[in-house]
Amino acid sequence: MFMNLQKYYATALMLLIGALPFLFVPVSSLAGSSGLVETNLKIFLFGVLSCFMLALAWRKRYGKFLVLPVIVVMTLCTTLSVACRALYGGEANLFAVDSVLSSNLSEAWEMMSSHLWIVVLGIGLLVGHCVSIAIMANVLPVKWLRRGGISFLLLLAVQHGWYLRHNGREHYPIAVLTLTKTPLFNVGHVLRLVQDRKEIGDAVPPPVHFDAGHDTSSIDTFVIVLGESARRKQLALYGYGRDTSPRVQADAQRMIIFDKAHSAAPVTTIAVPLSLSRVVDKKGSPDNILRIANMAGFGTYWLSRQDKYGVYDNKVTALARFAREKTWIGQGNDEALLPHLRQALAKPGKKLIVLHLTGSHVDACKRYPQQAAYFQDGADINLNCYDNSVRYTDMVLGSIFDVLRTRNASLMYFSDHGQEWEALPDSRFYHGAVSPSKEAYEVPMFIWYSPVVSASERRTGRFHPNYSTAFNYYLIRHWMGIADPRDRCLSVLEPCFKGADPDWVLDGNNQPLQFDQLPASKRIVNPVIRTAMARSAPR
């Protein structure tokens, strides 16, 4: 009787381990498609049967050395799914895996220190997996384990054969597709990204047909400042109650300000290529603004505060490699870019300079020096940190204005994407990669002109309609005076510009969504914080 109970308990443990990945696939997916239901059932079956296989191997003399690495990988996959469900409200996706692979040690440590519970959970799951497999190996009859292991191999062979028959021309290897139906489905994301990165690194840019007519601008210096994770609603320039953008507001009369700009994606690796390129694909966005500027005779510079290691193979770096001169700075705050900007400005000829900031990227508390901590009222530490990072970006922009003020120069600023915000009981800012709201896309954006620029070339005022940064490629070409006449009406500076209808955006999984159908926000707001945000908070 006792032994029978042990068998039942061991079997229940097996079912629980097999169900863990299944439990953290979004409920909406289960309800939304029979294909997704089928996928989740396969993941569940593979999970249960794999436990038989692992328990059988555990019984062998050296089996534990084979089983432990598999358990570690399964635990990582499950932990990633749990973390994405908790942090982003959905399943693990290409964005989440890309962020992990693109992180260096310091970025990884910042993320883990901000969410220690995920680390504790992962360790707990790892111990639980090991203990459960050990119990099953010692309690269940060997014939049960063998039958389960054979069933696992048969199911795997059937699934693999199905893909060979129906997906023979799939871009990714059949083995990767098969993994997506098992508890190791997150490994499929990793393998897909590895293949994509290799293709980016190996790609030879195809020829681009360049038709600029003639250079129509007398401005000789163009600076693009790429912000990071800046919410439009967090700038006083757009009516925010805190004084987060004094330098920008002081120069507002020299700008055209976009009141309703939004990114084309809620994550950097998708949004930046979409905003600076016409063709975005696995070959590294060949028809991009840097390449066109090179062909038009501009000196091109990419100055990035993003770390050099860890991001050197992602899609943004694939784009940055088209600049003639590239610099990555791994230390200091965004001000560290200013000496490199001055060096680039000292060189002769027309030039396009791109500065890629860290801006308000998580952890926002570490994005500015301590002396720049303007908001310290204690109402909400995370909110203060985020607003301080926005104000610090404003200070950096003001410093760049000062450097450019005596030059025949113009500057364009926009954030790569926005951020979701929840505030109950404390503020939490995060990427809206899964089930995003409009706030994940809404960004600040403006074009500034120095006093030296002739009045006939300045565009000032406010642009009120919705605008997607997916059109920035055409806007930048027009702004620089090297527009393709065939694309004239795709620039917002032209009277014939109409934008996109419908206005499509992508989520973190590259799935298309209609921007105007997204919810305005996802946040739950603490009334005390709402009151604090409605007024200015001086030092």
Tab-separated table of N, CA, C and O in Angstrom, residues 74-129:
chain	number	residue	atom	x	y	z
A	74	MET	N	16.153	23.013	-18.894
A	74	MET	CA	14.708	23.038	-18.696
A	74	MET	C	14.321	24.075	-17.649
A	74	MET	O	13.320	24.790	-17.796
A	75	THR	N	15.119	24.163	-16.580
A	75	THR	CA	14.837	25.134	-15.524
A	75	THR	C	14.968	26.556	-16.049
A	75	THR	O	14.139	27.426	-15.746
A	76	LEU	N	16.014	26.817	-16.836
A	76	LEU	CA	16.195	28.146	-17.412
A	76	LEU	C	15.019	28.516	-18.315
A	76	LEU	O	14.534	29.653	-18.296
A	77	CYS	N	14.555	27.543	-19.107
A	77	CYS	CA	13.422	27.802	-19.991
A	77	CYS	C	12.165	28.136	-19.196
A	77	CYS	O	11.442	29.092	-19.509
A	78	THR	N	11.921	27.354	-18.145
A	78	THR	CA	10.737	27.590	-17.320
A	78	THR	C	10.838	28.920	-16.590
A	78	THR	O	9.867	29.679	-16.514
A	79	THR	N	12.021	29.219	-16.056
A	79	THR	CA	12.214	30.479	-15.330
A	79	THR	C	12.012	31.672	-16.248
A	79	THR	O	11.398	32.678	-15.858
A	80	LEU	N	12.517	31.577	-17.478
A	80	LEU	CA	12.322	32.658	-18.431
A	80	LEU	C	10.847	32.867	-18.729
A	80	LEU	O	10.366	34.000	-18.824
A	81	SER	N	10.100	31.775	-18.851
A	81	SER	CA	8.666	31.887	-19.100
A	81	SER	C	7.949	32.547	-17.928
A	81	SER	O	7.095	33.416	-18.112
A	82	VAL	N	8.308	32.132	-16.707
A	82	VAL	CA	7.688	32.720	-15.517
A	82	VAL	C	8.018	34.209	-15.439
A	82	VAL	O	7.150	35.044	-15.156
A	83	ALA	N	9.299	34.557	-15.674
A	83	ALA	CA	9.714	35.952	-15.590
A	83	ALA	C	8.988	36.816	-16.606
A	83	ALA	O	8.537	37.925	-16.286
A	84	CYS	N	8.849	36.329	-17.831
A	84	CYS	CA	8.156	37.106	-18.861
A	84	CYS	C	6.672	37.247	-18.543
A	84	CYS	O	6.073	38.288	-18.807
A	85	ARG	N	6.086	36.203	-17.984
A	85	ARG	CA	4.675	36.300	-17.592
A	85	ARG	C	4.514	37.370	-16.513
A	85	ARG	O	3.571	38.177	-16.540
A	86	ALA	N	5.438	37.396	-15.540
A	86	ALA	CA	5.325	38.341	-14.429
A	86	ALA	C	5.676	39.769	-14.843
A	86	ALA	O	5.013	40.727	-14.438
A	87	LEU	N	6.736	39.923	-15.660
A	87	LEU	CA	7.237	41.259	-15.984
A	87	LEU	C	6.535	41.884	-17.172
A	87	LEU	O	6.364	43.102	-17.229
A	88	TYR	N	6.148	41.050	-18.164
A	88	TYR	CA	5.597	41.589	-19.397
A	88	TYR	C	4.163	41.131	-19.682
A	88	TYR	O	3.579	41.518	-20.681
A	89	GLY	N	3.627	40.274	-18.826
A	89	GLY	CA	2.256	39.844	-19.002
A	89	GLY	C	2.047	38.848	-20.111
A	89	GLY	O	0.935	38.697	-20.616
A	90	GLY	N	3.101	38.140	-20.541
A	90	GLY	CA	2.950	37.177	-21.624
A	90	GLY	C	4.090	36.188	-21.646
A	90	GLY	O	4.901	36.116	-20.726
A	91	GLU	N	4.151	35.425	-22.739
A	91	GLU	CA	5.137	34.355	-22.834
A	91	GLU	C	6.517	34.908	-23.170
A	91	GLU	O	6.663	36.055	-23.584
A	92	ALA	N	7.534	34.059	-22.974
A	92	ALA	CA	8.872	34.418	-23.441
A	92	ALA	C	8.819	34.593	-24.951
A	92	ALA	O	8.108	33.888	-25.649
A	93	ASN	N	9.596	35.565	-25.458
A	93	ASN	CA	9.545	35.870	-26.878
A	93	ASN	C	10.928	36.210	-27.389
A	93	ASN	O	11.906	36.239	-26.649
A	94	LEU	N	11.021	36.481	-28.682
A	94	LEU	CA	12.317	36.780	-29.290
A	94	LEU	C	12.977	37.993	-28.644
A	94	LEU	O	14.188	38.042	-28.476
A	95	PHE	N	12.161	38.990	-28.269
A	95	PHE	CA	12.731	40.168	-27.619
A	95	PHE	C	13.403	39.810	-26.304
A	95	PHE	O	14.516	40.255	-26.015
A	96	ALA	N	12.719	38.996	-25.486
A	96	ALA	CA	13.280	38.645	-24.180
A	96	ALA	C	14.593	37.895	-24.333
A	96	ALA	O	15.579	38.187	-23.649
A	97	VAL	N	14.626	36.921	-25.238
A	97	VAL	CA	15.847	36.146	-25.444
A	97	VAL	C	16.938	37.025	-26.046
A	97	VAL	O	18.111	36.955	-25.656
A	98	ASP	N	16.563	37.899	-26.994
A	98	ASP	CA	17.541	38.794	-27.597
A	98	ASP	C	18.140	39.722	-26.560
A	98	ASP	O	19.340	40.017	-26.575
A	99	SER	N	17.318	40.199	-25.618
A	99	SER	CA	17.821	41.071	-24.562
A	99	SER	C	18.824	40.336	-23.682
A	99	SER	O	19.847	40.894	-23.283
A	100	VAL	N	18.532	39.062	-23.372
A	100	VAL	CA	19.446	38.280	-22.544
A	100	VAL	C	20.773	38.079	-23.265
A	100	VAL	O	21.860	38.294	-22.702
A	101	LEU	N	20.715	37.678	-24.537
A	101	LEU	CA	21.938	37.418	-25.294
A	101	LEU	C	22.716	38.699	-25.586
A	101	LEU	O	23.931	38.656	-25.803
A	102	SER	N	22.027	39.849	-25.590
A	102	SER	CA	22.688	41.117	-25.896
A	102	SER	C	23.232	41.805	-24.649
A	102	SER	O	23.798	42.888	-24.745
A	103	SER	N	23.043	41.201	-23.483
A	103	SER	CA	23.466	41.825	-22.236
A	103	SER	C	24.887	41.418	-21.877
A	103	SER	O	25.280	40.270	-22.071
A	104	ASN	N	25.652	42.387	-21.355
A	104	ASN	CA	26.946	42.036	-20.799
A	104	ASN	C	26.773	41.743	-19.313
A	104	ASN	O	25.662	41.771	-18.785
A	105	LEU	N	27.879	41.484	-18.612
A	105	LEU	CA	27.788	41.083	-17.210
A	105	LEU	C	27.186	42.178	-16.341
A	105	LEU	O	26.384	41.897	-15.441
A	106	SER	N	27.557	43.436	-16.597
A	106	SER	CA	27.030	44.516	-15.765
A	106	SER	C	25.529	44.693	-15.967
A	106	SER	O	24.776	44.910	-15.012
A	107	GLU	N	25.067	44.595	-17.227
A	107	GLU	CA	23.631	44.710	-17.490
A	107	GLU	C	22.868	43.543	-16.871
A	107	GLU	O	21.782	43.731	-16.300
A	108	ALA	N	23.438	42.340	-16.979
A	108	ALA	CA	22.778	41.171	-16.396
A	108	ALA	C	22.680	41.307	-14.877
A	108	ALA	O	21.652	40.970	-14.280
A	109	TRP	N	23.747	41.811	-14.261
A	109	TRP	CA	23.728	41.974	-12.808
A	109	TRP	C	22.694	43.007	-12.385
A	109	TRP	O	21.989	42.836	-11.389
A	110	GLU	N	22.575	44.109	-13.138
A	110	GLU	CA	21.573	45.122	-12.824
A	110	GLU	C	20.172	44.535	-12.872
A	110	GLU	O	19.332	44.794	-12.007
A	111	MET	N	19.906	43.740	-13.906
A	111	MET	CA	18.572	43.153	-14.039
A	111	MET	C	18.292	42.180	-12.906
A	111	MET	O	17.219	42.188	-12.308
A	112	MET	N	19.265	41.323	-12.579
A	112	MET	CA	19.056	40.332	-11.524
A	112	MET	C	18.900	40.994	-10.153
A	112	MET	O	18.088	40.578	-9.347
A	113	SER	N	19.702	42.043	-9.908
A	113	SER	CA	19.603	42.712	-8.615
A	113	SER	C	18.274	43.437	-8.459
A	113	SER	O	17.798	43.645	-7.337
A	114	SER	N	17.660	43.828	-9.585
A	114	SER	CA	16.354	44.488	-9.529
A	114	SER	C	15.213	43.489	-9.349
A	114	SER	O	14.119	43.862	-8.937
A	115	HIS	N	15.456	42.212	-9.685
A	115	HIS	CA	14.413	41.186	-9.600
A	115	HIS	C	15.002	39.911	-8.991
A	115	HIS	O	15.055	38.860	-9.638
A	116	LEU	N	15.446	40.023	-7.749
A	116	LEU	CA	16.097	38.892	-7.090
A	116	LEU	C	15.170	37.690	-6.973
A	116	LEU	O	15.628	36.546	-6.920
A	117	TRP	N	13.880	37.938	-6.922
A	117	TRP	CA	12.939	36.829	-6.777
A	117	TRP	C	13.033	35.857	-7.948
A	117	TRP	O	12.787	34.650	-7.784
A	118	ILE	N	13.406	36.375	-9.147
A	118	ILE	CA	13.541	35.495	-10.301
A	118	ILE	C	14.713	34.543	-10.099
A	118	ILE	O	14.642	33.351	-10.431
A	119	VAL	N	15.811	35.063	-9.541
A	119	VAL	CA	16.979	34.224	-9.254
A	119	VAL	C	16.621	33.151	-8.232
A	119	VAL	O	16.950	31.971	-8.395
A	120	VAL	N	15.931	33.570	-7.165
A	120	VAL	CA	15.518	32.617	-6.124
A	120	VAL	C	14.593	31.558	-6.704
A	120	VAL	O	14.720	30.361	-6.415
A	121	LEU	N	13.660	32.007	-7.551
A	121	LEU	CA	12.734	31.064	-8.197
A	121	LEU	C	13.493	30.053	-9.045
A	121	LEU	O	13.213	28.852	-9.000
A	122	GLY	N	14.463	30.537	-9.841
A	122	GLY	CA	15.226	29.632	-10.687
A	122	GLY	C	15.974	28.585	-9.890
A	122	GLY	O	15.979	27.398	-10.248
A	123	ILE	N	16.587	29.008	-8.794
A	123	ILE	CA	17.313	28.060	-7.940
A	123	ILE	C	16.350	27.051	-7.337
A	123	ILE	O	16.617	25.840	-7.296
A	124	GLY	N	15.194	27.549	-6.896
A	124	GLY	CA	14.194	26.647	-6.323
A	124	GLY	C	13.686	25.629	-7.319
A	124	GLY	O	13.531	24.443	-6.998
A	125	LEU	N	13.440	26.077	-8.553
A	125	LEU	CA	12.974	25.150	-9.584
A	125	LEU	C	14.040	24.118	-9.922
A	125	LEU	O	13.729	22.941	-10.144
A	126	LEU	N	15.303	24.554	-9.953
A	126	LEU	CA	16.390	23.623	-10.257
A	126	LEU	C	16.486	22.529	-9.202
A	126	LEU	O	16.567	21.329	-9.531
A	127	VAL	N	16.428	22.927	-7.937
A	127	VAL	CA	16.476	21.939	-6.851
A	127	VAL	C	15.256	21.036	-6.922
A	127	VAL	O	15.353	19.805	-6.771
A	128	GLY	N	14.092	21.630	-7.165
A	128	GLY	CA	12.868	20.832	-7.239
A	128	GLY	C	12.904	19.816	-8.360
A	128	GLY	O	12.478	18.660	-8.188
A	129	HIS	N	13.410	20.216	-9.536
A	129	HIS	CA	13.539	19.298	-10.667
A	129	HIS	C	14.450	18.123	-10.307
A	129	HIS	O	14.107	16.950	-10.549
